[in-house]
CSV table of N, CA and C in Angstrom, one decimal:
chain,number,residue,atom,x,y,z
A,15,UNK,N,104.0,106.3,87.4
A,15,UNK,CA,104.4,105.0,87.2
A,15,UNK,C,104.5,104.6,89.4
A,16,UNK,N,105.2,105.7,89.8
A,16,UNK,CA,104.8,105.7,91.3
A,16,UNK,C,103.4,105.4,91.5
A,17,UNK,N,102.8,106.0,91.3
A,17,UNK,CA,101.1,105.8,91.3
A,17,UNK,C,100.3,104.2,91.2
A,18,UNK,N,100.7,103.4,90.3
A,18,UNK,CA,99.8,102.3,89.9
A,18,UNK,C,101.1,101.7,90.6
A,19,UNK,N,102.8,101.6,90.7
A,19,UNK,CA,103.1,100.7,92.0
A,19,UNK,C,102.5,100.9,93.6
A,20,UNK,N,102.2,101.7,94.3
A,20,UNK,CA,101.3,103.0,95.3
A,20,UNK,C,100.1,101.6,95.3
A,21,UNK,N,99.9,101.6,93.7
A,21,UNK,CA,98.3,100.6,93.8
A,21,UNK,C,98.3,99.4,94.3
A,22,UNK,N,99.4,98.8,93.4
A,22,UNK,CA,99.4,97.8,93.5
A,22,UNK,C,100.1,97.0,95.3
A,23,UNK,N,100.7,97.7,95.7
A,23,UNK,CA,101.4,97.8,97.4
A,23,UNK,C,99.5,97.8,98.1
A,24,UNK,N,99.7,98.7,98.0
A,24,UNK,CA,97.8,98.5,98.8
A,24,UNK,C,97.1,97.7,98.4
A,25,UNK,N,97.2,97.1,97.2
A,25,UNK,CA,96.2,96.3,97.3
A,25,UNK,C,96.0,94.6,97.5
A,26,UNK,N,98.2,94.5,98.0
A,26,UNK,CA,98.1,93.5,97.7
A,26,UNK,C,98.4,93.1,99.4
A,27,UNK,N,98.8,94.3,99.9
A,27,UNK,CA,99.1,94.9,101.6
A,27,UNK,C,97.3,93.6,102.0
A,28,UNK,N,96.9,94.5,100.9
A,28,UNK,CA,95.3,94.4,101.8
A,28,UNK,C,95.3,92.8,102.1
A,29,UNK,N,95.4,92.3,100.6
A,29,UNK,CA,94.5,90.7,100.3
A,29,UNK,C,95.9,89.5,100.9
A,30,UNK,N,97.1,90.3,101.4
A,30,UNK,CA,97.7,89.6,102.5
A,30,UNK,C,97.4,89.4,104.0
A,31,UNK,N,96.9,91.0,104.4
A,31,UNK,CA,96.9,91.1,106.0
A,31,UNK,C,95.4,90.2,106.3
A,32,UNK,N,94.9,90.4,105.0
A,32,UNK,CA,93.2,89.5,105.2
A,32,UNK,C,94.0,87.5,105.9
A,33,UNK,N,94.8,87.6,104.4
A,33,UNK,CA,95.4,86.1,104.6
A,33,UNK,C,96.0,85.4,106.3
A,34,UNK,N,96.7,86.2,106.1
A,34,UNK,CA,97.7,86.5,107.5
A,34,UNK,C,96.6,86.0,108.7
A,35,UNK,N,95.3,86.7,108.9
A,35,UNK,CA,94.5,87.5,109.9
A,35,UNK,C,93.7,86.1,110.1
A,36,UNK,N,93.6,85.2,108.9
A,36,UNK,CA,92.5,84.0,108.6
A,36,UNK,C,93.5,83.1,109.1
A,37,UNK,N,94.5,83.1,109.1
A,37,UNK,CA,95.4,82.4,109.2
A,37,UNK,C,95.2,82.1,110.8
A,38,UNK,N,94.7,82.8,112.3
A,38,UNK,CA,95.2,83.2,113.1
A,38,UNK,C,93.3,83.0,113.5
A,39,UNK,N,92.3,83.4,113.6
A,39,UNK,CA,91.1,83.2,113.2
A,39,UNK,C,89.8,83.3,112.1
A,40,UNK,N,89.3,82.3,112.0
A,40,UNK,CA,88.2,82.0,110.7
A,40,UNK,C,87.6,82.8,110.4
A,41,UNK,N,86.7,83.1,112.2
A,41,UNK,CA,85.8,84.1,111.8
A,41,UNK,C,85.8,85.6,111.6
A,42,UNK,N,87.1,86.0,112.2
A,42,UNK,CA,88.1,87.6,111.4
A,42,UNK,C,88.4,87.6,110.3
A,43,UNK,N,88.9,86.4,110.1
A,43,UNK,CA,89.8,86.2,108.6
A,43,UNK,C,88.3,86.7,107.5
A,44,UNK,N,87.4,85.2,108.2
A,44,UNK,CA,86.1,85.3,107.3
A,44,UNK,C,85.6,86.6,106.9
A,45,UNK,N,85.1,87.3,108.2
A,45,UNK,CA,84.9,88.5,108.1
A,45,UNK,C,85.2,89.4,107.3
A,46,UNK,N,86.8,89.7,107.8
A,46,UNK,CA,87.5,90.5,106.5
A,46,UNK,C,87.3,90.2,105.1
A,47,UNK,N,87.5,88.9,104.9
A,47,UNK,CA,87.7,88.5,102.9
A,47,UNK,C,85.5,88.9,102.9
A,48,UNK,N,84.7,88.8,103.5
A,48,UNK,CA,83.9,89.3,103.1
A,48,UNK,C,83.9,90.7,103.2
A,49,UNK,N,84.2,91.6,103.5
A,49,UNK,CA,84.2,92.6,103.0
A,49,UNK,C,84.3,93.4,101.8
A,50,UNK,N,83.5,94.4,101.0
A,50,UNK,CA,83.8,94.7,100.5
A,50,UNK,C,85.3,95.1,99.7
A,51,UNK,N,86.1,95.4,100.5
A,51,UNK,CA,87.4,96.4,100.8
A,51,UNK,C,88.3,96.2,99.4
A,52,UNK,N,88.5,95.5,98.3
A,52,UNK,CA,88.7,95.2,97.3
A,52,UNK,C,88.8,96.4,96.3
A,53,UNK,N,86.4,96.3,96.6
A,53,UNK,CA,85.8,96.9,95.4
A,53,UNK,C,85.9,98.4,96.2
A,54,UNK,N,86.1,98.6,97.5
A,54,UNK,CA,86.0,100.5,98.3
A,54,UNK,C,88.0,100.9,97.7
A,55,UNK,N,88.4,99.2,97.7
A,55,UNK,CA,90.2,100.7,97.0
A,55,UNK,C,89.7,100.8,95.9
A,56,UNK,N,89.0,99.5,94.9
A,56,UNK,CA,89.3,99.9,93.5
A,56,UNK,C,88.5,101.1,93.4
A,57,UNK,N,87.0,101.9,94.7
A,57,UNK,CA,86.5,103.2,94.4
A,57,UNK,C,87.1,104.3,94.5
A,58,UNK,N,87.8,103.5,95.0
A,58,UNK,CA,88.8,105.2,95.7
A,58,UNK,C,89.9,105.5,94.5
A,59,UNK,N,90.2,104.1,94.0
A,59,UNK,CA,90.8,104.9,92.9
A,59,UNK,C,90.8,105.0,91.7
A,60,UNK,N,89.5,104.3,91.8
A,60,UNK,CA,89.2,105.6,90.7
A,60,UNK,C,88.6,106.8,90.3
A,61,UNK,N,88.1,107.1,91.6
A,61,UNK,CA,87.8,108.1,91.8
A,61,UNK,C,89.0,109.4,91.8
A,62,UNK,N,90.2,108.8,92.8
A,62,UNK,CA,91.5,109.6,92.3
A,62,UNK,C,91.7,110.3,91.1
A,63,UNK,N,91.5,109.1,90.5
A,63,UNK,CA,92.0,108.7,88.9
A,63,UNK,C,91.1,110.0,87.8
A,64,UNK,N,90.2,110.0,88.4
A,64,UNK,CA,90.0,111.0,87.7
A,64,UNK,C,88.4,110.9,86.9
A,65,UNK,N,88.1,109.8,87.5
A,65,UNK,CA,87.0,108.7,86.8
A,65,UNK,C,85.6,109.3,87.4
A,66,UNK,N,84.1,109.5,86.0
A,66,UNK,CA,83.5,109.8,86.5
A,66,UNK,C,82.2,109.5,87.5
A,67,UNK,N,81.7,110.4,87.9
A,67,UNK,CA,80.2,109.4,88.7
A,67,UNK,C,79.8,108.8,88.1
A,68,UNK,N,79.5,108.8,87.2
A,68,UNK,CA,78.6,108.2,86.1
A,68,UNK,C,79.2,106.8,86.2
A,69,UNK,N,80.5,106.1,85.7
A,69,UNK,CA,81.1,105.2,85.4
A,69,UNK,C,81.8,104.8,86.6
A,70,UNK,N,82.3,105.3,88.3
A,70,UNK,CA,82.7,105.3,89.4
A,70,UNK,C,80.5,104.1,90.0
A,71,UNK,N,79.7,104.6,89.4
A,71,UNK,CA,78.4,104.4,89.8
A,71,UNK,C,78.1,103.5,89.7
A,72,UNK,N,78.2,103.3,87.4
A,72,UNK,CA,78.2,101.9,87.5
A,72,UNK,C,79.3,100.8,87.7
A,73,UNK,N,80.3,101.3,87.8
A,73,UNK,CA,81.4,99.9,88.5
A,73,UNK,C,80.1,99.3,89.7
A,74,UNK,N,80.1,100.7,91.2
A,74,UNK,CA,79.9,99.5,92.3
A,74,UNK,C,78.0,99.1,91.8
A,75,UNK,N,77.1,99.4,91.2
A,75,UNK,CA,76.3,98.3,90.6
A,75,UNK,C,76.5,97.0,89.4
A,76,UNK,N,77.7,97.1,88.7
A,76,UNK,CA,77.3,95.8,88.6
A,76,UNK,C,78.5,94.7,89.3
A,77,UNK,N,78.9,95.6,89.8
A,77,UNK,CA,79.6,94.8,91.0
A,77,UNK,C,78.3,93.7,92.3
A,78,UNK,N,77.7,95.0,92.6
A,78,UNK,CA,76.6,94.2,93.2
A,78,UNK,C,76.1,92.8,92.5
A,79,UNK,N,75.5,93.1,91.6
A,79,UNK,CA,75.0,91.7,90.1
A,79,UNK,C,75.8,90.9,90.2
A,80,UNK,N,77.6,91.2,90.1
A,80,UNK,CA,78.1,90.0,89.8
A,80,UNK,C,78.2,89.5,91.3
A,81,UNK,N,78.6,89.8,92.4
A,81,UNK,CA,78.5,88.8,93.7
A,81,UNK,C,77.7,88.1,93.9
A,82,UNK,N,76.6,88.1,93.6
A,82,UNK,CA,75.3,87.3,93.5
A,82,UNK,C,75.4,86.0,93.6
A,83,UNK,N,76.2,86.0,92.0
A,83,UNK,CA,76.2,84.3,91.5
A,83,UNK,C,77.6,83.7,92.2
A,84,UNK,N,78.1,83.9,92.5
A,84,UNK,CA,79.1,83.7,93.5
A,84,UNK,C,78.8,83.0,95.4
A,85,UNK,N,78.5,83.8,95.1
A,85,UNK,CA,78.0,83.0,96.4
A,85,UNK,C,77.6,82.2,97.3
A,86,UNK,N,76.9,80.9,96.6
A,86,UNK,CA,76.9,79.4,96.2
A,86,UNK,C,77.8,79.2,96.7
A,87,UNK,N,78.8,78.8,96.4
A,87,UNK,CA,80.6,78.9,96.0
A,87,UNK,C,81.1,78.9,97.7
A,88,UNK,N,80.3,79.3,97.9
A,88,UNK,CA,81.0,79.5,100.2
A,88,UNK,C,79.6,79.0,100.7
A,89,UNK,N,79.3,78.3,99.8
A,89,UNK,CA,78.1,77.3,100.8
A,89,UNK,C,78.6,75.9,100.4
A,90,UNK,N,78.9,75.2,99.5
A,90,UNK,CA,79.2,74.5,98.9
A,90,UNK,C,81.0,74.0,99.3
A,91,UNK,N,81.4,74.9,98.7
A,91,UNK,CA,83.1,75.2,98.9
A,91,UNK,C,83.0,73.8,100.4
A,92,UNK,N,82.6,74.0,101.9
A,92,UNK,CA,83.0,73.3,102.5
A,92,UNK,C,82.8,72.1,102.8
A,93,UNK,N,81.7,72.3,101.9
A,93,UNK,CA,81.2,70.8,102.2
A,93,UNK,C,81.6,70.0,100.9
A,94,UNK,N,82.1,70.3,99.7
A,94,UNK,CA,82.8,69.5,98.7
A,94,UNK,C,84.5,69.1,98.9
A,95,UNK,N,85.1,69.9,100.0
A,95,UNK,CA,86.6,70.0,100.1
A,95,UNK,C,86.6,68.3,101.6
A,96,UNK,N,85.4,67.7,102.0
A,96,UNK,CA,86.5,67.1,102.5
A,96,UNK,C,86.3,65.3,101.9
A,97,UNK,N,85.0,65.4,100.6
A,97,UNK,CA,84.8,65.1,100.0
A,97,UNK,C,85.8,64.7,98.6
A,98,UNK,N,86.2,65.6,98.5
A,98,UNK,CA,87.1,65.7,96.5
A,98,UNK,C,88.2,66.1,97.3
A,99,UNK,N,88.8,67.2,98.0
A,99,UNK,CA,89.8,67.8,98.5
A,99,UNK,C,90.0,69.0,98.6
A,100,UNK,N,91.1,69.5,98.4
A,100,UNK,CA,90.8,71.4,98.1
A,100,UNK,C,91.7,71.4,96.4
A,101,UNK,N,91.7,70.6,95.8
A,101,UNK,CA,92.8,72.0,94.4
A,101,UNK,C,91.0,71.0,93.6
A,102,UNK,N,90.7,70.1,93.7
A,102,UNK,CA,89.4,69.6,93.1
A,102,UNK,C,88.2,70.4,93.1
A,103,UNK,N,88.2,70.9,94.9
A,103,UNK,CA,87.2,71.4,94.9
A,103,UNK,C,87.3,73.2,94.5
A,104,UNK,N,88.3,73.6,94.3
A,104,UNK,CA,88.3,74.1,93.9
A,104,UNK,C,87.9,74.4,92.6
A,105,UNK,N,88.4,73.5,91.6
A,105,UNK,CA,87.9,73.3,90.2
A,105,UNK,C,86.6,73.6,90.3
A,106,UNK,N,86.1,72.4,91.0
A,106,UNK,CA,84.3,72.4,90.2
A,106,UNK,C,84.0,73.7,91.0
A,107,UNK,N,84.5,74.2,91.9
A,107,UNK,CA,83.7,75.9,92.9
A,107,UNK,C,83.9,77.0,91.5
A,108,UNK,N,84.6,77.0,91.1
A,108,UNK,CA,85.4,77.4,89.9
A,108,UNK,C,83.5,77.6,88.5
A,109,UNK,N,84.1,76.4,88.6
A,109,UNK,CA,82.4,75.9,87.7
A,109,UNK,C,81.8,76.0,87.8
A,110,UNK,N,81.8,75.8,88.8
A,110,UNK,CA,80.0,75.9,89.6
A,110,UNK,C,79.6,78.1,89.1
A,111,UNK,N,80.0,78.8,89.4
A,111,UNK,CA,80.4,79.9,89.9
A,111,UNK,C,80.3,80.3,88.6
A,112,UNK,N,81.1,79.7,87.2
A,112,UNK,CA,81.2,80.0,85.4
A,112,UNK,C,79.3,80.3,85.2
A,113,UNK,N,78.6,78.5,86.1
A,113,UNK,CA,77.9,77.7,85.4
A,113,UNK,C,76.4,79.2,85.6
A,114,UNK,N,76.7,79.2,86.8
A,114,UNK,CA,75.1,79.8,87.7
A,114,UNK,C,75.5,81.5,87.6
A,115,UNK,N,77.1,82.2,87.7
A,115,UNK,CA,76.3,83.4,87.0
A,115,UNK,C,76.2,83.7,85.5
A,116,UNK,N,76.9,82.5,84.5
A,116,UNK,CA,75.4,82.1,83.1
A,116,UNK,C,74.2,82.4,82.8
A,117,UNK,N,74.2,81.4,84.3
A,117,UNK,CA,72.1,81.6,84.4
A,117,UNK,C,71.8,82.8,85.5
A,118,UNK,N,72.7,83.5,85.5
A,118,UNK,CA,72.6,84.7,86.0
A,118,UNK,C,72.1,85.3,85.6
A,119,UNK,N,73.3,85.7,84.5
A,119,UNK,CA,73.0,86.5,83.5
A,119,UNK,C,72.2,86.7,82.6
A,120,UNK,N,71.9,85.2,82.1
A,120,UNK,CA,70.2,85.0,81.0
A,120,UNK,C,69.3,85.7,81.7
A,121,UNK,N,68.6,85.2,83.5
A,121,UNK,CA,68.1,85.7,84.0
A,121,UNK,C,67.8,87.1,84.1
A,122,UNK,N,68.6,87.4,84.0
A,122,UNK,CA,68.9,89.2,84.4
A,122,UNK,C,68.3,90.5,82.7
A,123,UNK,N,69.2,89.0,82.0
A,123,UNK,CA,68.7,90.0,80.8
A,123,UNK,C,66.8,89.9,80.6
A,124,UNK,N,66.2,89.3,81.1
A,124,UNK,CA,64.8,89.3,80.9
A,124,UNK,C,64.4,90.9,81.6
A,125,UNK,N,65.6,91.1,82.3
A,125,UNK,CA,65.3,92.3,83.2
A,125,UNK,C,65.4,93.2,82.9
A,126,UNK,N,66.3,93.5,81.9
A,126,UNK,CA,66.6,94.7,81.3
A,126,UNK,C,67.9,94.7,82.3
A,127,UNK,N,68.4,94.1,82.5
A,127,UNK,CA,70.3,94.0,83.4
A,127,UNK,C,71.1,93.2,82.7
A,128,UNK,N,72.2,93.9,81.9
A,128,UNK,CA,72.4,93.9,80.7
A,128,UNK,C,74.3,93.3,81.4
A,129,UNK,N,74.6,91.8,82.0
A,129,UNK,CA,75.7,91.8,82.4
A,129,UNK,C,76.9,91.4,81.6
A,130,UNK,N,76.6,90.6,80.7
A,130,UNK,CA,78.1,90.3,79.3
A,130,UNK,C,77.8,90.8,78.3
């Protein structure tokens, strides 16, 4: 139980740290947010919990393919935000990401990469 609480605390600390840095510097906050810190933590947790090499490698492999369809959101969010406000922009961005992900998964399926 202590291990699980530690994982939560360290992971939450990273998210809070990045949000606090972003308040002070858009650039540094963006840089920290763009780093795969959560994925690195997950890989560390998996290793420390005894997951197999194949399982850890597969997690990294699929993370790569899942990141790509999320990238357009970061281009469109600032453009939509000025027109629609935060909440509608966030909703539109999430819907757009789901649609792009579905299309991306269908495309990759043709090449033997199964995301869904």
